[in-house]
Amino acid sequence: MATRSLKKVNKEEKKGRKRVYYKKVVYDGGEFEVGDDVYVKRREDASSDDEVPEMEECRVCFKVGRGVMIECDDCLGGFHLKCLTPPLKEVPDGDWVCGFCQARKLGKDVEFPKPPEGKKTVRTLREKLLASDLWAARIESLWKEVDGSYWFRGRWYIIPEETASGRQPHNLKRELYRTNDFADIEMESIIRHCNVMSPKEYAKANDQGDDVFLCEYEYDIQWHSFKRLAEIDNDEDGECANGDEDWNSCKEDDSDTDEDMEYEEENERNAHARPSTTHQLAANSRKGRFFGIQKVGTKMIPEHVRCHKQTELERAKATLLLATLPKSLPCRNKEMEEITTFVKGAICDDQCLGRCLYIHGVPGTGKTMSVLAVMRNIKSEVDAGSIRPYCFVEVNGLKLAAPENIYTVIYEALTGHRVSWKKALQLLNDRFSDGKKIAKGDDRPCILLIDELDLLVTRNQSVLYNILDWPTKPHSKLIVIGIANTMDLPEKLLPRISSRMGIQRLCFGPYNYQQLQEIISSRLKGIDAFEKQAVEFASRKVAAISGDARRALEICRRAAEIADYNMKNQISSVNSSRVKDVVTMADVDAAIQEMFQAPHVQVMKSCSKLSKIFLTAMVYELYKTGMGETTFEKLAMTFSCLCTSNGEAFPGWDTLLKVG
Ligand code: ATP
Ligand code: MG
């Protein structure tokens, strides 16, 4: 690829040492945009040695062009219609498999025609990608470094062979997996565009050349599990609603329009959090960055300096958000140690017989968070090689449309293949009960985390029975961690299940006020936004009611919002007597009033038990379906499940209608 002119580099230096981010870059004659998929060069020896044909040659006559070609759905080879025996007049509808592949499928030993002597066969980029000789990545962001070189942040795609389970029978030839692995890559390494499509787009694509691929799943390189892209993107849509960034658009040679972009520290930190591991052995990789092949060994560029300054109150609001991952989890050392011992004991035990941990505790006591933190810690020990690798599957009962769907979700997470729940159950039984391996050579233990376990209780309790029965089978290597709110869930279940589940239990007690104070203070460390009494007041109030850290954090965040709002209003109003820019007890009190004294909260507090269950069922339905409407029948089903898991008698349809 072309080299950038020196003139421009000098200009950049004068403008100040900052990266400039772009939405689109014209580079070496090609237009590259955030969201584009590209082929990336892999090794020095694969760089520019062999010519790369735009078009594929016919596998019979070894010539390019000259007439209509058809692709075999099996070997992906191209054939001229007229070179086939018998020749075809037009491209047939639907799948087409060449005669060579058909014969091979029948067990015949046929060979593809050999190229004429002296003719070097040239492989297309697609062939090289599928042979791991080059890579594909999705452009996540684009920028120009202070030295004038152009870079992009790429999200790697991998071929099925590169996953832990290897290529599976259900994988398509052109199937790729998107990973959660990123790398900074110099644009020199880009060969050209390719096109990675969703199954829907792929099904419709017919005339889009050789560089089309299909991608349905994201592959988690840490946990070796698969997740549907459609599901991930749905989740993210909600989170990134206000993530509209103001990008520059760049043409190679009009650097006058360049403007520095305000780039949030958060993004920047995420961007450099972890060096890429997917392709770490590449010749052009240095500390997780991928340099253009010609420039291996170029100096590292200093980190970008951020420009926006948040106020203390804004920082407090951000750090108190429930979605913000706390840096530490105070007050849960003992519990986390116990979980660690359990998990390590289970994976190091070759038999893993009957391993099951039941974690319970009232809402907001850090159950989910602690388990996930432990799993993260253990993961780093696996990376360091001190613990053997395992696979980790996380399921949340609240996200399942029906309890039985858990089979589909588990099987899909293990294989990247979605089948009906009945089929999944059968396949999981094969694996866990009969010890049949899903992939050859894969005998890693599997840790299954089921959050909101109580929602899996069905009338005959078969789902829980099956899942808790697997760990007891020899060679299943399955370890189950269940989380729920009710302490006595095992006792409410049929004895055959409770005997399996109740072996090892861990209780997360409600937090007392000192603990809540510590949790809030540790989140606010280094931020001078709260009066000490304000934090104590919030902690005491919540400890007296529930001991729920989620609620304590919510109150404090709301109090910071109120204080921030008052502060900003005060600037424009003359009458205000408020001067402090910190959160006071009065702000916390206002937040508490809002939360506990609101009329709808009062109504919920004073209504009957059945009404409360009814409301809970409605919320559950809402979460499950994401829709604001449901039918009475569906609600009644959920109501009945909640009754079963909480040891309540179902009141009957008439009463339920009245309650409604
Ligand atoms: P539920 O039963 O409702 O699922 P849970 O026990 O799983 O609740 P978590 O989701 O783990 O609760 O925690 C709720 C929130 O409280 C999280 O946002 C977490 O950040 C915070 N939290 C809980 N415990 C702690 C702690 N010890 N330190 C810091 N933050 C905490
Ligand atoms: Mg939880």
XYZ file of C-alpha atoms and ligand atoms in Angstrom:
692
model
C 0.000 0.000 0.000
C 1.113 3.599 -0.593
C 3.197 5.407 1.964
C 1.992 8.675 3.462
C 3.819 11.892 2.602
C 6.240 13.380 5.076
C 4.812 16.868 4.666
C 1.668 15.795 6.369
C 3.450 14.319 9.355
C 5.174 17.609 10.091
C 1.893 19.437 9.894
C 0.348 17.024 12.353
C 3.155 17.584 14.795
C 2.574 21.293 14.733
C -1.119 20.823 15.333
C -0.463 19.144 18.656
C 0.180 15.537 19.476
C -3.244 14.036 19.303
C -4.941 11.248 17.507
C -7.680 12.267 15.138
C -10.591 9.881 14.793
C -12.547 9.482 11.604
C -15.711 7.840 10.516
C -14.419 7.271 7.012
C -10.935 7.242 5.544
C -9.881 7.083 1.910
C -6.741 5.015 1.987
C -4.745 3.860 -0.974
C -7.680 4.391 -3.273
C -10.179 2.502 -1.114
C -12.845 3.969 1.121
C -12.884 2.453 4.607
C -15.613 3.157 7.088
C -16.394 2.206 10.668
C -18.425 -0.993 10.423
C -16.697 -2.263 7.264
C -15.206 -5.735 7.097
C -11.726 -6.124 5.684
C -9.148 -8.762 4.904
C -6.004 -8.263 6.964
C -2.539 -9.497 5.996
C -1.194 -12.056 8.306
C 2.481 -12.860 8.087
C 5.445 -11.360 6.392
C 5.671 -14.244 3.988
C 2.002 -13.915 3.133
C 2.217 -10.205 2.458
C 2.660 -9.392 -1.174
C 4.476 -12.396 -2.529
C 1.691 -14.043 -4.441
C -0.602 -12.133 -6.683
C -4.178 -11.992 -5.519
C -6.722 -12.609 -8.225
C -9.920 -10.574 -8.050
C -11.671 -13.462 -9.727
C -11.469 -17.111 -9.188
C -10.238 -19.429 -11.881
C -12.286 -22.336 -13.165
C -11.326 -25.614 -11.531
C -11.509 -27.409 -14.865
C -9.888 -25.090 -17.436
C -7.904 -22.947 -14.943
C -8.851 -19.775 -16.744
C -10.352 -16.642 -15.295
C -13.445 -14.914 -16.718
C -14.698 -16.136 -20.107
C -18.282 -17.049 -19.449
C -20.628 -17.634 -16.545
C -19.266 -19.482 -13.536
C -21.047 -21.400 -10.838
C -19.827 -22.159 -7.326
C -20.041 -25.571 -5.717
C -21.769 -25.329 -2.339
C -19.530 -28.006 -0.984
C -15.927 -27.302 -2.056
C -16.644 -23.654 -2.961
C -14.726 -24.185 -6.202
C -15.743 -22.218 -9.307
C -16.708 -23.893 -12.588
C -17.539 -22.497 -16.021
C -20.993 -23.693 -16.996
C -19.561 -24.901 -20.277
C -16.681 -26.772 -18.626
C -19.056 -29.075 -16.735
C -19.915 -32.556 -17.990
C -22.573 -32.328 -19.179
C -22.365 -28.549 -19.637
C -25.111 -26.445 -18.042
C -27.114 -23.846 -19.961
C -27.938 -21.683 -16.964
C -27.277 -21.443 -13.234
C -29.729 -23.774 -11.472
C -31.920 -22.561 -8.603
C -31.019 -23.608 -5.078
C -27.967 -25.520 -3.894
C -25.567 -26.980 -6.410
C -22.783 -29.459 -5.714
C -20.151 -30.254 -8.349
C -19.714 -33.737 -9.774
C -16.386 -34.198 -8.010
C -17.888 -33.534 -4.583
C -20.926 -35.684 -5.365
C -18.671 -38.580 -6.294
C -16.544 -38.109 -3.181
C -19.649 -38.158 -1.035
C -20.471 -41.538 -2.515
C -17.064 -42.734 -1.370
C -15.452 -42.651 -4.830
C -11.848 -41.629 -5.058
C -11.935 -38.844 -7.647
C -9.337 -36.153 -8.160
C -9.893 -32.594 -9.237
C -8.251 -31.731 -12.576
C -4.605 -30.724 -12.214
C -3.452 -27.329 -13.519
C -1.540 -27.369 -16.825
C 2.170 -27.816 -16.303
C 4.061 -24.648 -15.435
C 0.887 -22.851 -14.315
C 0.987 -21.725 -10.716
C -2.409 -21.962 -9.056
C -3.316 -18.751 -7.331
C -5.571 -18.806 -4.344
C -8.238 -16.181 -3.837
C -8.376 -14.155 -0.646
C -11.402 -16.164 0.404
C -9.435 -19.402 0.060
C -6.565 -17.949 2.054
C -8.869 -16.709 4.783
C -10.519 -20.096 5.103
C -7.062 -21.661 5.293
C -6.010 -19.243 8.084
C -3.400 -17.637 5.838
C -4.946 -14.247 6.306
C -7.525 -12.779 8.579
C -10.697 -10.778 8.544
C -11.688 -8.028 10.933
C -14.478 -5.541 11.394
C -13.443 -1.892 11.621
C -14.594 -0.501 14.967
C -12.829 2.855 14.804
C -10.361 4.664 12.554
C -7.741 7.227 13.391
C -4.603 8.982 12.371
C -1.693 8.816 14.796
C 0.470 11.804 15.610
C 3.110 10.453 13.244
C 0.612 10.547 10.392
C 0.113 6.801 10.112
C -3.441 5.514 9.792
C -4.756 2.866 12.146
C -7.976 1.112 12.895
C -9.310 -0.843 15.786
C -10.351 -4.209 14.425
C -12.597 -6.849 15.887
C -11.337 -10.214 14.713
C -13.382 -12.780 12.915
C -12.258 -16.384 13.155
C -13.022 -19.487 11.166
C -14.736 -22.443 12.881
C -11.434 -24.348 12.940
C -10.000 -21.684 15.232
C -12.620 -22.181 17.952
C -12.110 -24.591 20.832
C -14.730 -26.964 19.448
C -13.310 -26.883 15.924
C -15.347 -27.175 12.745
C -18.708 -28.796 13.411
C -20.962 -30.583 10.946
C -23.472 -27.725 11.083
C -20.880 -25.104 10.090
C -21.211 -23.711 6.609
C -18.159 -23.454 4.402
C -18.231 -19.672 4.404
C -19.108 -19.322 8.053
C -17.102 -17.036 10.327
C -17.456 -16.166 13.996
C -17.171 -12.635 15.278
C -14.988 -12.606 18.393
C -14.848 -10.350 21.425
C -11.172 -9.820 20.698
C -9.886 -6.488 19.433
C -6.553 -5.242 18.149
C -5.090 -1.983 16.923
C -4.039 -2.595 13.343
C -2.159 -0.348 10.992
C -4.131 0.339 7.817
C -1.137 -0.812 5.785
C -2.217 -4.325 6.718
C -5.589 -4.070 4.986
C -5.789 -5.944 1.699
C -9.306 -4.996 0.670
C -12.929 -5.190 1.719
C -14.807 -8.348 2.358
C -18.420 -8.703 3.322
C -19.516 -10.540 6.446
C -23.286 -10.869 6.500
C -26.035 -11.957 8.819
C -27.788 -15.199 7.797
C -30.702 -13.158 6.447
C -28.496 -10.990 4.243
C -26.451 -13.996 3.234
C -29.519 -15.905 2.107
C -30.429 -13.023 -0.188
C -26.928 -12.420 -1.529
C -26.309 -14.040 -4.863
C -24.243 -11.843 -7.098
C -21.835 -10.285 -4.683
C -18.592 -11.901 -5.641
C -16.322 -14.267 -3.821
C -15.680 -12.231 -0.694
C -18.960 -12.876 1.100
C -19.139 -14.679 4.408
C -21.820 -15.537 6.857
C -21.693 -14.811 10.562
C -24.410 -15.678 13.027
C -22.577 -15.944 16.325
C -20.089 -14.177 18.484
C -17.421 -16.450 19.915
C -16.200 -15.572 23.379
C -12.468 -16.222 23.321
C -12.272 -16.346 27.109
C -15.132 -18.688 27.854
C -15.126 -20.498 24.518
C -18.852 -20.032 24.261
C -21.126 -18.824 21.499
C -23.792 -16.185 21.555
C -26.175 -15.169 18.833
C -25.320 -11.765 17.342
C -28.977 -10.836 17.080
C -29.275 -11.216 20.853
C -26.132 -9.240 21.631
C -27.095 -6.425 19.303
C -30.539 -6.244 20.876
C -28.976 -5.861 24.309
C -26.572 -3.216 23.076
C -29.189 -1.151 21.288
C -30.677 -0.244 24.619
C -27.366 0.601 26.219
C -25.944 2.749 23.461
C -29.023 4.840 22.778
C -27.128 8.057 23.345
C -23.786 6.950 22.030
C -23.944 9.102 18.894
C -20.495 10.362 18.294
C -19.413 13.191 16.161
C -16.944 11.751 13.720
C -14.676 13.479 11.281
C -14.681 12.320 7.752
C -11.370 12.261 5.993
C -10.027 12.227 2.499
C -6.379 11.364 2.276
C -5.266 14.712 1.070
C -7.501 17.343 2.579
C -6.037 17.480 6.016
C -7.243 21.079 6.382
C -10.633 19.805 7.455
C -9.183 17.680 10.228
C -10.509 18.399 13.635
C -9.580 16.818 16.903
C -12.305 14.780 18.356
C -13.238 14.750 21.972
C -12.783 11.163 22.883
C -14.175 9.842 26.136
C -11.652 8.404 28.513
C -13.901 5.399 29.028
C -13.701 4.413 25.371
C -10.017 4.960 25.344
C -9.513 2.790 28.378
C -11.657 0.010 27.018
C -9.795 0.232 23.780
C -6.515 -0.565 25.448
C -7.759 -2.758 28.229
C -6.492 -6.050 26.894
C -4.048 -6.907 24.166
C -5.489 -9.072 21.436
C -4.906 -12.764 22.048
C -6.630 -14.320 19.068
C -3.743 -13.790 16.674
C -0.965 -13.036 19.100
C 1.715 -15.045 17.367
C 1.648 -12.963 14.215
C 4.963 -11.609 12.982
C 3.512 -8.119 12.802
C 2.017 -8.098 16.304
C 3.722 -6.165 19.080
C 2.042 -5.915 22.460
C -1.352 -6.491 20.944
C -0.939 -3.932 18.155
C -0.672 -5.046 14.561
C 1.734 -3.063 12.471
C 1.725 -2.813 8.711
C 3.981 -5.563 7.505
C 6.670 -3.177 6.290
C 6.867 -1.414 9.587
C 7.349 -4.154 12.103
C 9.216 -2.623 14.989
C 7.927 0.943 14.624
C 7.981 2.871 17.880
C 4.919 2.921 20.100
C 2.922 6.122 20.071
C 2.154 7.859 23.385
C -1.362 7.409 24.723
C -3.969 9.927 23.815
C -4.652 12.644 26.365
C -8.280 13.239 27.018
C -9.718 16.727 26.936
C -13.142 16.763 28.575
C -13.313 17.462 32.306
C -16.316 16.146 34.219
C -17.496 17.825 37.397
C -17.259 15.874 40.659
C -21.043 15.440 40.719
C -21.061 14.087 37.175
C -18.324 11.639 38.068
C -20.254 10.551 41.152
C -23.396 9.941 39.087
C -21.464 7.852 36.600
C -19.673 5.717 39.150
C -22.855 5.058 41.120
C -24.667 3.710 38.067
C -25.562 0.091 38.641
C -24.171 -0.816 35.247
C -20.729 0.513 36.191
C -18.482 -2.346 37.198
C -17.065 -1.597 40.649
C -13.292 -1.853 40.957
C -13.635 -4.001 44.054
C -16.353 -5.857 45.928
C -15.973 -4.956 49.590
C -17.678 -7.012 52.306
C -17.898 -10.194 50.254
C -14.424 -11.617 50.746
C -15.602 -14.596 52.731
C -18.313 -15.523 50.251
C -16.024 -15.059 47.282
C -13.412 -17.261 48.889
C -15.979 -19.970 49.408
C -17.107 -19.810 45.784
C -13.481 -19.877 44.629
C -12.758 -22.956 46.708
C -15.851 -24.655 45.336
C -15.059 -23.913 41.696
C -11.374 -24.770 41.933
C -12.123 -27.941 43.851
C -14.641 -28.951 41.232
C -12.505 -28.335 38.152
C -9.437 -29.943 39.622
C -11.395 -33.032 40.617
C -11.248 -35.470 37.721
C -14.612 -36.975 38.487
C -16.522 -33.772 39.341
C -19.245 -35.966 40.773
C -22.416 -34.272 41.975
C -20.918 -30.822 42.092
C -23.607 -28.266 42.738
C -23.596 -25.020 44.699
C -26.776 -23.249 45.692
C -26.388 -19.535 46.438
C -29.240 -17.625 47.981
C -29.906 -14.241 49.509
C -32.271 -11.281 49.269
C -32.009 -8.999 46.220
C -29.049 -6.651 45.833
C -26.679 -8.520 48.096
C -24.043 -9.033 45.426
C -24.693 -12.686 44.533
C -24.452 -12.353 40.776
C -21.604 -9.929 40.995
C -19.535 -12.062 43.350
C -19.842 -15.202 41.239
C -18.864 -13.311 38.099
C -15.926 -11.679 39.881
C -14.709 -15.078 41.072
C -14.997 -16.465 37.556
C -12.960 -13.560 36.226
C -10.254 -14.134 38.817
C -10.046 -17.837 38.100
C -9.892 -17.075 34.398
C -6.673 -15.162 34.892
C -5.210 -18.210 36.623
C -6.205 -20.313 33.637
C -4.451 -17.807 31.383
C -1.376 -18.071 33.572
C -1.498 -21.834 33.166
C -1.936 -22.702 36.833
C -5.450 -24.097 36.369
C -6.658 -26.267 33.548
C -9.018 -24.710 31.026
C -12.760 -25.106 31.437
C -15.769 -23.691 29.772
C -18.241 -21.372 31.439
C -21.869 -20.974 30.459
C -24.067 -18.351 32.045
C -27.867 -18.534 31.881
C -30.386 -16.197 33.449
C -33.813 -17.650 34.164
C -35.337 -14.231 33.623
C -34.209 -14.184 30.014
C -35.770 -17.499 29.056
C -39.122 -17.391 27.320
C -39.926 -20.794 28.855
C -37.950 -22.920 31.333
C -37.373 -25.652 28.710
C -35.520 -23.175 26.507
C -32.574 -23.471 28.850
C -31.535 -26.633 26.984
C -31.374 -24.719 23.724
C -29.403 -21.918 25.344
C -26.858 -24.255 26.960
C -26.354 -26.319 23.832
C -26.027 -23.212 21.724
C -23.468 -21.725 24.114
C -21.409 -24.896 23.927
C -21.516 -25.408 20.181
C -22.731 -22.292 18.399
C -25.625 -24.302 17.020
C -29.259 -23.597 17.770
C -31.669 -26.490 17.835
C -35.130 -27.040 19.348
C -35.196 -27.625 23.085
C -36.155 -31.254 22.673
C -33.242 -31.921 20.356
C -30.935 -29.923 22.638
C -32.041 -31.949 25.634
C -31.257 -35.156 23.799
C -27.822 -33.903 22.729
C -27.017 -32.607 26.203
C -28.079 -35.939 27.650
C -25.682 -37.603 25.215
C -22.913 -35.385 26.439
C -23.512 -35.203 30.147
C -25.218 -38.527 30.875
C -23.489 -40.750 28.343
C -20.192 -38.879 28.242
C -20.287 -38.395 24.455
C -17.984 -35.544 23.535
C -19.367 -32.643 21.532
C -16.021 -31.986 19.904
C -13.163 -34.420 19.481
C -10.556 -34.064 22.182
C -12.601 -31.566 24.143
C -12.930 -32.838 27.665
C -12.853 -29.560 29.528
C -15.075 -29.382 32.564
C -18.091 -27.130 32.141
C -19.322 -24.680 34.735
C -22.959 -23.787 34.354
C -24.179 -20.704 36.190
C -27.946 -20.451 36.454
C -29.001 -17.091 37.799
C -32.606 -16.609 38.939
C -32.859 -20.368 39.256
C -36.313 -20.258 40.865
C -37.812 -19.251 37.525
C -36.929 -22.649 36.121
C -39.362 -24.437 38.370
C -41.995 -26.104 36.234
C -45.013 -28.013 37.427
C -43.326 -31.400 37.271
C -39.929 -29.815 37.967
C -38.406 -31.793 35.127
C -36.068 -29.028 33.944
C -34.379 -28.689 37.315
C -34.337 -32.418 37.717
C -32.532 -32.985 34.418
C -29.996 -30.256 34.946
C -29.178 -31.236 38.511
C -29.022 -34.871 37.583
C -26.242 -34.417 35.014
C -23.500 -33.484 37.504
C -24.091 -36.770 39.334
C -23.207 -38.816 36.243
C -19.670 -40.118 36.012
C -17.623 -38.255 33.378
C -20.176 -35.481 32.961
C -17.620 -32.929 34.200
C -20.499 -30.565 34.757
C -20.564 -28.178 37.685
C -23.734 -26.237 38.430
C -23.954 -22.998 40.364
C -27.529 -21.896 41.015
C -28.533 -18.478 42.334
C -31.934 -17.550 43.723
C -33.537 -15.357 46.345
C -35.336 -17.969 48.399
C -33.415 -19.743 51.065
C -35.618 -22.793 51.166
C -36.098 -23.388 47.447
C -34.487 -26.844 47.738
C -36.962 -27.805 50.456
C -39.915 -26.755 48.330
C -38.843 -28.993 45.508
C -39.423 -32.682 45.100
C -37.034 -34.723 47.258
C -35.278 -36.243 44.238
C -34.237 -32.717 43.240
C -33.561 -31.183 46.621
C -31.241 -34.033 47.498
C -29.103 -33.039 44.527
C -29.292 -29.330 44.976
C -29.055 -28.902 48.675
C -25.643 -30.436 49.204
C -23.667 -27.239 49.338
C -25.242 -23.871 50.106
C -24.018 -20.345 50.509
C -26.069 -17.539 51.980
C -25.583 -13.864 51.136
C -27.018 -11.984 54.097
C -28.434 -8.468 53.801
C -25.832 -5.732 54.297
C -25.778 -3.778 57.554
C -25.336 -0.033 57.493
C -21.565 -0.061 57.942
C -21.207 -2.427 55.019
C -23.433 -0.317 52.792
C -21.427 2.727 53.780
C -18.240 0.953 52.821
C -19.682 -0.188 49.489
C -20.816 3.321 48.562
C -17.623 4.971 49.790
C -15.441 2.552 47.880
C -17.304 3.405 44.686
C -16.867 7.100 45.394
C -13.184 6.793 46.174
C -11.286 9.778 44.833
C -14.461 11.704 44.056
C -15.255 14.537 46.389
C -18.999 14.805 45.852
C -20.751 13.554 49.009
C -20.882 14.841 52.547
C -19.923 12.014 54.874
C -23.245 12.207 56.753
C -25.149 11.944 53.476
C -23.638 8.527 52.723
C -24.228 7.372 56.280
C -27.840 8.544 56.189
C -28.545 6.635 52.964
C -26.857 3.508 54.338
C -28.800 3.558 57.606
C -32.121 4.028 55.833
C -31.556 1.136 53.437
C -30.098 -1.164 56.090
C -33.238 -0.656 58.152
C -35.485 -1.679 55.275
C -33.729 -4.300 53.157
C -29.920 -4.247 53.239
C -29.981 -4.080 49.449
C -26.840 -2.488 47.946
C -28.603 -1.891 44.657
C -31.140 0.309 46.381
C -28.489 2.155 48.403
C -26.548 2.925 45.230
C -29.717 4.018 43.464
C -30.611 6.416 46.261
C -27.158 7.955 46.228
C -27.129 8.277 42.476
C -30.534 9.936 42.505
C -29.365 12.260 45.303
C -26.357 13.241 43.164
C -28.720 13.943 40.278
C -30.887 16.132 42.461
C -27.844 18.010 43.770
C -26.465 18.436 40.243
C -29.824 19.679 38.990
C -30.101 22.163 41.850
C -26.555 23.321 41.288
C -27.104 24.010 37.601
C -30.420 25.728 38.321
C -28.815 27.847 40.966
C -26.471 29.361 38.430
C -29.416 30.860 36.579
C -31.607 31.662 39.619
C -30.824 34.610 41.869
C -32.941 33.599 44.869
C -31.315 30.316 45.644
C -29.532 30.107 48.951
C -27.720 26.906 48.025
C -23.989 27.235 47.631
C -22.450 23.783 48.022
C -21.660 21.593 45.071
C -21.744 18.399 47.134
C -24.557 15.991 47.938
C -26.056 16.727 51.353
C -28.396 14.830 53.673
C -31.243 16.915 52.299
C -30.578 15.596 48.794
C -30.498 12.024 50.071
C -33.722 12.609 51.937
C -35.341 13.967 48.791
C -34.205 10.862 46.888
C -35.578 8.567 49.600
C -38.908 10.373 49.587
C -39.133 9.915 45.859
C -38.328 6.251 46.102
C -40.418 5.184 49.074
C -43.175 7.757 49.355
C -44.296 7.853 45.734
C -48.017 7.025 45.473
C -47.490 3.920 43.343
C -44.978 2.578 45.848
C -47.477 3.155 48.645
C -50.179 1.302 46.732
C -47.869 -1.664 46.134
C -46.865 -1.751 49.767
C -50.428 -1.917 51.044
C -51.910 -4.353 48.536
C -52.673 -8.004 49.233
C -50.148 -10.797 48.821
C -51.943 -12.156 45.752
C -51.878 -8.706 44.150
C -48.164 -8.519 44.817
C -47.573 -11.864 43.139
C -49.783 -10.697 40.269
C -47.689 -7.549 39.825
C -44.486 -9.560 40.026
C -45.783 -11.888 37.347
C -46.534 -8.878 35.163
C -43.016 -7.512 35.570
C -41.603 -10.938 34.854
C -43.654 -11.192 31.661
C -42.444 -7.750 30.655
C -38.781 -8.699 31.105
C -39.247 -12.006 29.388
C -40.964 -10.729 26.278
C -39.826 -7.119 26.223
C -43.418 -6.163 25.390
C -45.750 -3.950 27.338
C -48.740 -6.214 26.730
C -49.496 -9.795 27.572
C -52.514 -12.075 27.747
C -54.263 -13.156 30.890
C -53.504 -16.802 30.092
C -49.773 -16.190 29.929
C -49.883 -14.154 33.093
C -51.781 -16.919 34.870
C -49.117 -19.435 33.831
C -46.362 -17.261 35.235
C -48.421 -16.628 38.347
C -48.774 -20.351 38.841
C -44.991 -20.891 38.420
C -44.269 -18.190 40.985
C -46.706 -19.844 43.390
C -45.044 -23.231 42.927
C -41.540 -21.901 43.522
C -42.653 -19.943 46.588
C -44.762 -22.613 48.206
C -48.037 -20.722 47.682
C -51.258 -22.430 46.675
C -52.609 -21.358 43.280
C -55.841 -19.440 44.064
C -57.757 -20.531 40.943
C -58.699 -18.595 37.836
C -61.749 -16.778 39.235
C -59.863 -15.286 42.137
C -56.978 -14.431 39.843
C -59.340 -12.559 37.521
C -60.652 -10.563 40.481
C -57.128 -9.768 41.630
C -56.327 -8.585 38.105
P -30.670 -10.157 42.710
O -31.080 -11.218 43.664
O -31.686 -9.093 42.598
O -30.233 -10.705 41.399
P -27.868 -9.914 43.494
O -27.639 -10.421 44.853
O -27.508 -10.797 42.365
O -29.372 -9.417 43.360
P -26.000 -8.081 42.357
O -26.647 -7.920 41.025
O -24.827 -8.920 42.442
O -27.103 -8.543 43.396
O -25.657 -6.649 42.937
C -26.564 -5.556 42.819
C -25.811 -4.270 42.693
O -25.243 -3.929 43.937
C -24.710 -4.342 41.689
O -24.848 -3.261 40.805
C -23.430 -4.227 42.475
O -22.582 -3.331 41.856
C -23.854 -3.689 43.820
N -23.175 -4.397 44.888
C -23.662 -5.415 45.614
N -22.796 -5.828 46.519
C -21.705 -5.051 46.372
C -20.448 -4.981 47.020
N -20.131 -5.794 48.024
N -19.573 -4.045 46.589
C -19.861 -3.218 45.575
N -21.020 -3.224 44.936
C -21.938 -4.114 45.323
Mg -28.528 -11.391 40.669
